[in-house]
Coordinates of C-alpha atoms in Angstrom, one line a residue:
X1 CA 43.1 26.0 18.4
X2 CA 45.3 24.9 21.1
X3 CA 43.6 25.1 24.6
X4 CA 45.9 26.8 27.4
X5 CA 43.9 25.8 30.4
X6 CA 41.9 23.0 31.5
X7 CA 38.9 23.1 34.2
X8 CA 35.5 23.1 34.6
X9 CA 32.7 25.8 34.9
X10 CA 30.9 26.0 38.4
X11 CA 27.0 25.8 37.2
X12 CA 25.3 25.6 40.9
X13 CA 25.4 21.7 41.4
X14 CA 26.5 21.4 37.8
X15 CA 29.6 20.9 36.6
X16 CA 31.3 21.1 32.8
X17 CA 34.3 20.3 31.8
X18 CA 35.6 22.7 29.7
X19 CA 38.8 23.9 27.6
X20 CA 39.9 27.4 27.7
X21 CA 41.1 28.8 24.1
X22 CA 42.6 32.5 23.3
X23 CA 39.8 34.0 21.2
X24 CA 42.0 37.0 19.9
X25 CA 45.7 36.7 18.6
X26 CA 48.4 39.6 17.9
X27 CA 48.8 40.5 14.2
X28 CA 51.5 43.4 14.9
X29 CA 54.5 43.1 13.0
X30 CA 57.5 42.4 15.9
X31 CA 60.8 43.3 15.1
X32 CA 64.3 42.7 17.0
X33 CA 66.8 44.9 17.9
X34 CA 70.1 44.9 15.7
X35 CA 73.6 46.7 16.2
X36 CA 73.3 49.3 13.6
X37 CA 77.3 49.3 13.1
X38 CA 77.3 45.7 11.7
X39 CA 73.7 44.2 11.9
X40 CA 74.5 42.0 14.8
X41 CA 71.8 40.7 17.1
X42 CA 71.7 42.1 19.5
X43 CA 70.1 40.1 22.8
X44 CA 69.3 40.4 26.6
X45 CA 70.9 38.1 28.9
X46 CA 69.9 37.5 32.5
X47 CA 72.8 38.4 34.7
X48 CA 73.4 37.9 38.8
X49 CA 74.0 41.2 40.0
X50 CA 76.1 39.7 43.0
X51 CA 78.5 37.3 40.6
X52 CA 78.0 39.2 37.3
X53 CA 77.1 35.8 35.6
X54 CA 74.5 34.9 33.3
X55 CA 71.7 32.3 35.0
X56 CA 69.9 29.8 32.9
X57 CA 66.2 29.6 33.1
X58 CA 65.9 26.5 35.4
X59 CA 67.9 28.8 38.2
X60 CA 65.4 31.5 37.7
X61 CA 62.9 31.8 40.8
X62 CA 60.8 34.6 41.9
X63 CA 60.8 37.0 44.8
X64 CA 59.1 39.7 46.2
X65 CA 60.9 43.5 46.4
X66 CA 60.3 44.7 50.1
X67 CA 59.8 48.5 50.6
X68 CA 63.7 48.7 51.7
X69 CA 65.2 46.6 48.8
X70 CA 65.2 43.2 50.7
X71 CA 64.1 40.7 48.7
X72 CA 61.6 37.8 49.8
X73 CA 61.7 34.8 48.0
X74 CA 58.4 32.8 47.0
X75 CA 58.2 29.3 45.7
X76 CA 55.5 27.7 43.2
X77 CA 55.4 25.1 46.6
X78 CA 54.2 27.7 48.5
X79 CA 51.6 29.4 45.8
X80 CA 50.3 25.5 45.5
X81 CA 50.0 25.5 49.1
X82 CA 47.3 28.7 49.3
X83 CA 44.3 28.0 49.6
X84 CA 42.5 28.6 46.1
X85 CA 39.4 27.6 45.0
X86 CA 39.2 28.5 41.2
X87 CA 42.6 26.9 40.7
X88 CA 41.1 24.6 38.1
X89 CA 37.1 26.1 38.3
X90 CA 35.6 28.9 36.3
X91 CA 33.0 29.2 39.4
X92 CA 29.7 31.2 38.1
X93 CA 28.7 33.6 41.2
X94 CA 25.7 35.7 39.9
X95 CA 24.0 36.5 36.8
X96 CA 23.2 40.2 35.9
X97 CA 22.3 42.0 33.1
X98 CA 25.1 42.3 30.2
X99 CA 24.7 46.8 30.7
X100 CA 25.7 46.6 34.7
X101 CA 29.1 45.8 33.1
X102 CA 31.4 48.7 32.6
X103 CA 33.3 48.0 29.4
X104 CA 36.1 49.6 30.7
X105 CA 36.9 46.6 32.9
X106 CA 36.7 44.0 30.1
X107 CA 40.6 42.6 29.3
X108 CA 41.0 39.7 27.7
X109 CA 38.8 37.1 25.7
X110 CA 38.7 33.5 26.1
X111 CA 36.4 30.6 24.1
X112 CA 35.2 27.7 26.2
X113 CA 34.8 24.3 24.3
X114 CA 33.0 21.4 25.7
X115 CA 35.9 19.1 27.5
X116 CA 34.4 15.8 26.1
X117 CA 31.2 13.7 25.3
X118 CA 29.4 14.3 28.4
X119 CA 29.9 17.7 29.0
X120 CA 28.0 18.6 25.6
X121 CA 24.3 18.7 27.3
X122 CA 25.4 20.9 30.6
X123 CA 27.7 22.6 28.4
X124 CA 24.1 23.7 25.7
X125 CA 22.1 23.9 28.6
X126 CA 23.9 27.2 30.1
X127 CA 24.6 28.4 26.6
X128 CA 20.4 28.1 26.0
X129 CA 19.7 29.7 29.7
X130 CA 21.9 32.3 29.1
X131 CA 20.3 33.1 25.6
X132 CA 16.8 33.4 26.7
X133 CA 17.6 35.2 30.1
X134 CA 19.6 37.8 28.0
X135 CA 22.2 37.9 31.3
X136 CA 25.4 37.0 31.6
X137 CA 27.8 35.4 34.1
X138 CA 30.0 36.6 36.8
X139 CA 32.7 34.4 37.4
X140 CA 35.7 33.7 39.3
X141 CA 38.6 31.8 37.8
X142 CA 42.5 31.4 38.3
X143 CA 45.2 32.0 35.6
X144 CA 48.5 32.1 35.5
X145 CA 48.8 32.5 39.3
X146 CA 46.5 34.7 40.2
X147 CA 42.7 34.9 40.4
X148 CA 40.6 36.7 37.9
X149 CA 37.1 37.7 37.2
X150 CA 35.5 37.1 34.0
X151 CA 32.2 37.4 32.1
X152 CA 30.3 34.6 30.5
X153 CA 27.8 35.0 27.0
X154 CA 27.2 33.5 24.5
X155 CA 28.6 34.3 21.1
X156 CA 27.4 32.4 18.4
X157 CA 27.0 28.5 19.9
X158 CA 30.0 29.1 21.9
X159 CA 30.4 30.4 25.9
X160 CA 32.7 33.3 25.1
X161 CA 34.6 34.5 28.9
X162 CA 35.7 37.9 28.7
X163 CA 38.7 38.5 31.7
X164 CA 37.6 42.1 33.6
X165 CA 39.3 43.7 35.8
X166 CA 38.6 44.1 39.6
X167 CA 36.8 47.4 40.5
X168 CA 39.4 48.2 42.5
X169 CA 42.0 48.0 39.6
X170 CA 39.9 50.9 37.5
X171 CA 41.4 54.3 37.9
X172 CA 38.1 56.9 38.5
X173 CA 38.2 60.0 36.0
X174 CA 39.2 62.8 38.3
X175 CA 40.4 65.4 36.9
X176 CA 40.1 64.3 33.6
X177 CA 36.8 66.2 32.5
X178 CA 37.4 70.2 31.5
X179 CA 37.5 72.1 34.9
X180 CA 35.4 74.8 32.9
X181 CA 31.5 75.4 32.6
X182 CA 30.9 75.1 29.0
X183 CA 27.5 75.6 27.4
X184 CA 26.6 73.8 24.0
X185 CA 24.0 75.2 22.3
X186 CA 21.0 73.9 20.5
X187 CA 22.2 74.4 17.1
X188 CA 25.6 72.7 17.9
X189 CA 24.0 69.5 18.7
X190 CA 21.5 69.3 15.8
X191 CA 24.9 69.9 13.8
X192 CA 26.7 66.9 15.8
X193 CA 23.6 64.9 15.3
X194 CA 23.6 65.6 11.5
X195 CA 27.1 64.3 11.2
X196 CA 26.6 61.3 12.4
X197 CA 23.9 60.5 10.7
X198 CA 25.8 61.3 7.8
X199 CA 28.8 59.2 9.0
X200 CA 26.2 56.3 9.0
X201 CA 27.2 52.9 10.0
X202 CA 30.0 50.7 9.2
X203 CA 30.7 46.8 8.8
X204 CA 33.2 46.4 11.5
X205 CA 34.7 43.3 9.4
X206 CA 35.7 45.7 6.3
X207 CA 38.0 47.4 9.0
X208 CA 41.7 46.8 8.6
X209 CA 45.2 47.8 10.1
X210 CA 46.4 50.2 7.2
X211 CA 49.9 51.0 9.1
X212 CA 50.6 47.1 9.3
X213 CA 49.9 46.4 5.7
X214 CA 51.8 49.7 5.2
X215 CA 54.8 48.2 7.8
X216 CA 54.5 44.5 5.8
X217 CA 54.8 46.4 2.2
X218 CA 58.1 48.3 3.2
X219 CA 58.9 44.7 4.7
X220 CA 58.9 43.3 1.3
X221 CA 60.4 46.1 -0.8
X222 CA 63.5 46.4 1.1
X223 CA 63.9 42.2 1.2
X224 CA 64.2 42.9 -3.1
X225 CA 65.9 45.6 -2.5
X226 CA 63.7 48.1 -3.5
X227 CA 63.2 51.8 -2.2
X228 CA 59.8 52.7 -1.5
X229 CA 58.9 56.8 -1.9
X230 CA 57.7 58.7 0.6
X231 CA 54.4 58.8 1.6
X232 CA 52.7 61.7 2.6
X233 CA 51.7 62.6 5.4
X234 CA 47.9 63.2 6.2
X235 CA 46.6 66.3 6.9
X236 CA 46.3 66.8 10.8
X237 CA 43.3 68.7 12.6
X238 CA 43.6 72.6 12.7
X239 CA 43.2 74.6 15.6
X240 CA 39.1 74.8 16.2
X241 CA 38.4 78.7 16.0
X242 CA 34.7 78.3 14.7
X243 CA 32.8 75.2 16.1
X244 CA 29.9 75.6 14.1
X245 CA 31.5 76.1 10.8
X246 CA 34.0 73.4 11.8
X247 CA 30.8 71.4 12.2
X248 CA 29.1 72.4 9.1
X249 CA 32.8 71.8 7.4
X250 CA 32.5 68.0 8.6
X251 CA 29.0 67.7 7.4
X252 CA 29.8 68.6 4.2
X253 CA 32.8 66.7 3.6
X254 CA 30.8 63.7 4.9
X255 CA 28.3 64.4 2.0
X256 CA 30.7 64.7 -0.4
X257 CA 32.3 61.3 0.4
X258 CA 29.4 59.3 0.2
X259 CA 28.1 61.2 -3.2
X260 CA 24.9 63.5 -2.0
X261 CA 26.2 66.4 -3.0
X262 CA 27.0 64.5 -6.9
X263 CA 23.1 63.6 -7.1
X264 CA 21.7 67.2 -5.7
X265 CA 24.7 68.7 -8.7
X266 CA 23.0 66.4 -11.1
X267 CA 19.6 68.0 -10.7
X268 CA 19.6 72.0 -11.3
X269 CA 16.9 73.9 -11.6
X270 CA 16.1 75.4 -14.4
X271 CA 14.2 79.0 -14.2
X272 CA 11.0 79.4 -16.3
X273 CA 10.8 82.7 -18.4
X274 CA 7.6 84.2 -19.3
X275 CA 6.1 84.2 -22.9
X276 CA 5.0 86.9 -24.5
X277 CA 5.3 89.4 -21.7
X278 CA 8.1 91.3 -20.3
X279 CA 9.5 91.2 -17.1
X280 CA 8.0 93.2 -14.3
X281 CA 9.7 96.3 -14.4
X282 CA 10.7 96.0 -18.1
X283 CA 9.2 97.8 -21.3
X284 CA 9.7 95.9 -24.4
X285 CA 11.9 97.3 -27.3
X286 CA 10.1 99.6 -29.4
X287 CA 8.9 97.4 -32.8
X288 CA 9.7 94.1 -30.8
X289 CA 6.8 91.9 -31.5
X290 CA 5.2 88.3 -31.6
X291 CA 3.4 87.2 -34.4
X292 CA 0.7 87.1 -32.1
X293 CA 1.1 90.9 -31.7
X294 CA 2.3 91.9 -35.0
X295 CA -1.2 90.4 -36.1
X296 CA -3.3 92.5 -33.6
X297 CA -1.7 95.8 -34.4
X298 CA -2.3 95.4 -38.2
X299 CA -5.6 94.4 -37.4
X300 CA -6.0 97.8 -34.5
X301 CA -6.7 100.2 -37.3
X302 CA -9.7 98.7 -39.0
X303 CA -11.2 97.5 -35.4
X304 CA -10.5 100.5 -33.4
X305 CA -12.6 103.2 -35.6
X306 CA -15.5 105.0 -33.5
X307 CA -18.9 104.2 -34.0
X308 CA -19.9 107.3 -36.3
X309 CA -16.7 106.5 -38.8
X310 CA -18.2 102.8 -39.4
X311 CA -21.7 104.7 -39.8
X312 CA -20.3 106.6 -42.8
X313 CA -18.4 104.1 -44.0
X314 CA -22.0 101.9 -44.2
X315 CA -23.2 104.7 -46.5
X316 CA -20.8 104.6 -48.8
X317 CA -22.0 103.9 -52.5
X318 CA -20.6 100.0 -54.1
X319 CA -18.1 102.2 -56.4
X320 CA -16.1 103.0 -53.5
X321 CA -16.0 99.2 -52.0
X322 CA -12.8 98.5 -54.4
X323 CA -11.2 101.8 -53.4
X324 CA -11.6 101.3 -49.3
X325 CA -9.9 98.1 -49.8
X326 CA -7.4 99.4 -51.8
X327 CA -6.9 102.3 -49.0
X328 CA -7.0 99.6 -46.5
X329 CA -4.1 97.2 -47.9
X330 CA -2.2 100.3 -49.3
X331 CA -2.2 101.1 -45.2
X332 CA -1.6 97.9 -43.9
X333 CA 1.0 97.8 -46.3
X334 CA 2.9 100.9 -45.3
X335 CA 2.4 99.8 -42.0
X336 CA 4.1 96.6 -41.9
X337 CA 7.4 97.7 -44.0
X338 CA 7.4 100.5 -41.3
X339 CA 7.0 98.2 -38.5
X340 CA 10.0 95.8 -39.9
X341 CA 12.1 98.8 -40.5
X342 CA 11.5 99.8 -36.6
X343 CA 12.3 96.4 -35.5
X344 CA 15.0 95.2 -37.3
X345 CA 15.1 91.7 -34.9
X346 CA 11.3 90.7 -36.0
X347 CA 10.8 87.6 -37.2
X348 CA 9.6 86.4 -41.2
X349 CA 6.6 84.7 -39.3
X350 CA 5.6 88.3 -37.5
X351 CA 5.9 89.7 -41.0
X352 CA 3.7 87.1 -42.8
X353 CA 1.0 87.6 -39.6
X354 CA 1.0 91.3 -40.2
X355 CA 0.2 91.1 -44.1
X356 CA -2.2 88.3 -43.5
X357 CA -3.9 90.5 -41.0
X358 CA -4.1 93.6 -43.1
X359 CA -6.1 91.9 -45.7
X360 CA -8.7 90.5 -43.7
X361 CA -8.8 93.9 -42.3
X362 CA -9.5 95.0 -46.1
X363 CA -12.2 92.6 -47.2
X364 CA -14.0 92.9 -44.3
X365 CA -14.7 96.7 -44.5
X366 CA -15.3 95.8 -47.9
X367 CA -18.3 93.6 -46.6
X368 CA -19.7 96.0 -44.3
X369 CA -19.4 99.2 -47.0
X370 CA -21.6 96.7 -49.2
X371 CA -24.3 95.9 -47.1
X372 CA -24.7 99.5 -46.0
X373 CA -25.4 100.2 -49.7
X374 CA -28.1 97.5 -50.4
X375 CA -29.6 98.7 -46.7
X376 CA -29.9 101.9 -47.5
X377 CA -33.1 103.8 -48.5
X378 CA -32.7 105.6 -52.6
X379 CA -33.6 109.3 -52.7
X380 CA -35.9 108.4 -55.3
X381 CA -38.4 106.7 -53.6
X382 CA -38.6 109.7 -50.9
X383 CA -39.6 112.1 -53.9
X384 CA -42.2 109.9 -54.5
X385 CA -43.7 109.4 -51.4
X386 CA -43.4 113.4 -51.1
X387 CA -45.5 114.0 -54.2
X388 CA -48.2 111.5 -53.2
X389 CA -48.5 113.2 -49.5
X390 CA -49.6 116.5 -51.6
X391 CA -52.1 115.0 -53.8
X392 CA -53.6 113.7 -50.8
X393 CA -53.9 117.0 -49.0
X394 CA -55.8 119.1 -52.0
X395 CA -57.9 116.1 -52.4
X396 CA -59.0 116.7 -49.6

C-alpha cells in the first residue's frame, strides 16, 4: 500500500516515525457523463469568468469568498508560513477510554506502519501499552492543509488512526426526536426483544454490496450486448396500523427464515384415544363389543344367578348334568348368533371369545350339579334312622 503521508507520532518524549496508509478504499462503480444524442464525452473545463478562457491547472490558485463577493487570495507560501505544529506530527494528547468517543464523530481511517528499523521497538511499545490499558489515543495531526483530530488503537498488530471530527463540527439532534409523549408498553418490548434474538447475529465479513454486483452484472451484459429482464422490485414496508401484530408478523417471518417453525412442523402431536371405553359423554353402539366384553357377557348368565337358583341346581340328580349343559350351550348358543346379528361390525375374534366362553360356562355348572349329587344325603338312609328312633322308644 502506498503511504500518502509521512511523519512521526508524538509519544511524550518519544518519537516514531511512521507512514500513514488509507485503510479503506471506494468499490462504487463510477461512471461519466455522455451526450445522449451521440455518446460524446462530455467534460468540465475550468473557465475565467472575466476572459471566458479555459485556465490550465498550474494557473489555478485559491482564494477566499468574502461576505460581499470580494475575493481574497491565499498562497501555499502563506499557509507554510502559519504557525503549525502537527504539520508533519501525529502528537498524542491524552488517553481515554475507547466508550468516551462518540461514534458519530469518527470519519476516516488511516494504518500507521513503522517508518524504518528503529522505529519498530517505540512503534510495539505503544501498540502493547495501548493493549493492556484498553484506552486509546487522542491525537492531533495535519492533513491536507488543515488540522485534524484522530483516534489511536490498535487493530490487530497495527496502530489503526481513525480521523474524528471536532465537537464543534457535530450537528446536536434538536428537533429530530418525535415532539409527542409516546408510551411503549411492556408487551411491546418483550416482542422487540424476541426479534432480535431471533434476528441473532451476523458475520459482518459475509456482508456484501448486492446493488454493485447488481450495477457490475448489467455492466457486463450490455458490453455483449445482451438485455437483462427486469428485476422486481422488493416489497416496501406497509403503513404500521397494529404494532403488536406487526411485531409478532416479524417474529414469525424471522422463524420461518432460519427453519424453527420446519422442526416444531416436523414434530405433531399425536392424540391418544382410549381403549375399551367410550368417550365421556358417549354410549357405545348397541352390540358393539371387545372380545374382552363379548367374553364376559356370555359368561354373565351362568355367574350372575342368585344364591337360591345355584342351591337347586346343587340338588339336581347326575341324569340331569348332560341336559344343564346342553341348556347351557343351547343358550350361549342363541346368544352369541343374536349378539352378531345386533352388531353387525363385531369382530371373528369377539365371536370365537363368546363361544369359548359359553362352554366353560356349560362344564362348569356341570361340575357343580355333580358334586351337589354325591353331597347330598339319600332318602333312604333317613327311613332308616326313623325306624331305629321307634324301636328305641318302646324298648324303653
Amino acid at each position: 500500500m502506498r503511504s500518502i503521508w509521512n511523519g512521526a507520532i508524538s509519544f511524550g518524549l518519544v518519537s516514531i516515525p511512521i507512514k500513514l496508509v488509507n485503510a479503506t478504499e471506494s468499490r462504487s462503480v463510477s461512471f461519466r457523463q455522455i451526450h445522449t444524442r451521440d455518446g460524446g464525452r462530455v467534460r468540465y473545463r475550468k473557465v475565467c469568468e472575466l476572459d471566458d478562457q479555459e485556465v490550465p491547472q498550474a494557473e489555478i490558485g485559491k482564494a477566499y469568498e468574502d461576505a460581499d463577493g470580494t475575493m481574497i487570495p491565499i498562497t501555499d507560501e502563506d499557509l507554510a508560513s502559519l504557525p503549525l505544529p502537527t504539520t508533519k506530527t501525529i502528537d498524542i494528547v491524552a488517553f481515554v477510554p475507547a466508550s468516551e468517543i462518540d461514534p458519530i464523530q469518527i470519519a476516516g481511517a488511516y494504518y500507521l506502519a513503522a517508518n524504518g528499523v528503529p522505529a519498530a521497538k517505540p512503534y510495539t511499545l505503544l501498540r502493547e501499552a495501548l493493549k493492556r490499558s484498553r484506552k486509546v489515543g487522542l491525537a492531533k495531526f495535519a492533513l491536507r492543509g488543515r488540522e485534524r483530530l484522530g483516534m489511536l488503537r490498535v487493530v490487530d498488530d497495527v496502530i489503526a488512526m481513525h480521523g474524528l471530527l471536532w465537537p464543534d463540527e457535530v450537528r446536536r439532534p434538536e428537533g429530530v426526536a418525535p415532539d409527542t409523549d409516546v408510551t411503549v408498553r411492556d408487551a411491546e418490548l418483550d416482542l422487540a426483544d424476541a426479534l432480535m434474538d431471533t434476528l441473532g447475529d451476523v458475520d459482518v465479513d459475509s456482508l456484501h454490496d448486492d446493488y454493485r454486483q447488481a450495477v457490475e452484472e448489467l455492466i457486463a451484459a450490455k458490453a455483449e450486448g445482451v438485455e437483462l429482464e427486469p428485476q422486481p422490485a422488493p416489497a416496501g414496508g406497509g403503513k404500521v396500523i397494529d404494532l403488536m401484530a406487526a411485531l409478532e408478523s416479524s417474529v414469525r417471518a424471522a422463524r420461518e427464515a432460519r427453519g424453527d417453525e420446519a422442526a416444531e412442523a416436523s414434530a405433531p402431536v399425536t392424540e391418544l384415544k382410549p381403549r375399551g371405553k367410550a368417550a365421556p359423554g358417549k354410549k357405545a353402539a348397541p352390540g358393539r363389543k371387545t372380545a374382552k366384553g363379548a367374553a364376559t357377557a356370555a359368561a354373565e348368565p351362568a355367574a350372575g344367578k342368585p344364591a337360591a337358583k345355584k342351591a337347586a341346581a346343587g340338588r339336581a340328580t347326575a341324569g340331569k348334568a348332560p341336559a344343564d349343559r346342553a341348556t347351557a350351550k343351547k343358550a350361549t348358543v342363541e346368544k352369541a348368533p343374536a349378539d352378531r346379528a345386533t352388531a353387525k361390525s363385531a369382530t371373528a375374534k369377539s365371536a370365537t371369545a363368546g363361544k369359548t366362553a359359553g362352554r366353560t360356562a356349560g362344564r362348569t355348572a356341570g361340575r357343580t350339579a355333580a358334586s351337589s349329587k354325591a353331597a347330598s344325603p339319600k332318602p333312604a338312609d333317613g327311613k332308616a334312622g326313623a325306624k331305629k328312633t321307634a324301636a328305641r322308644k318302646r324298648a324303653s
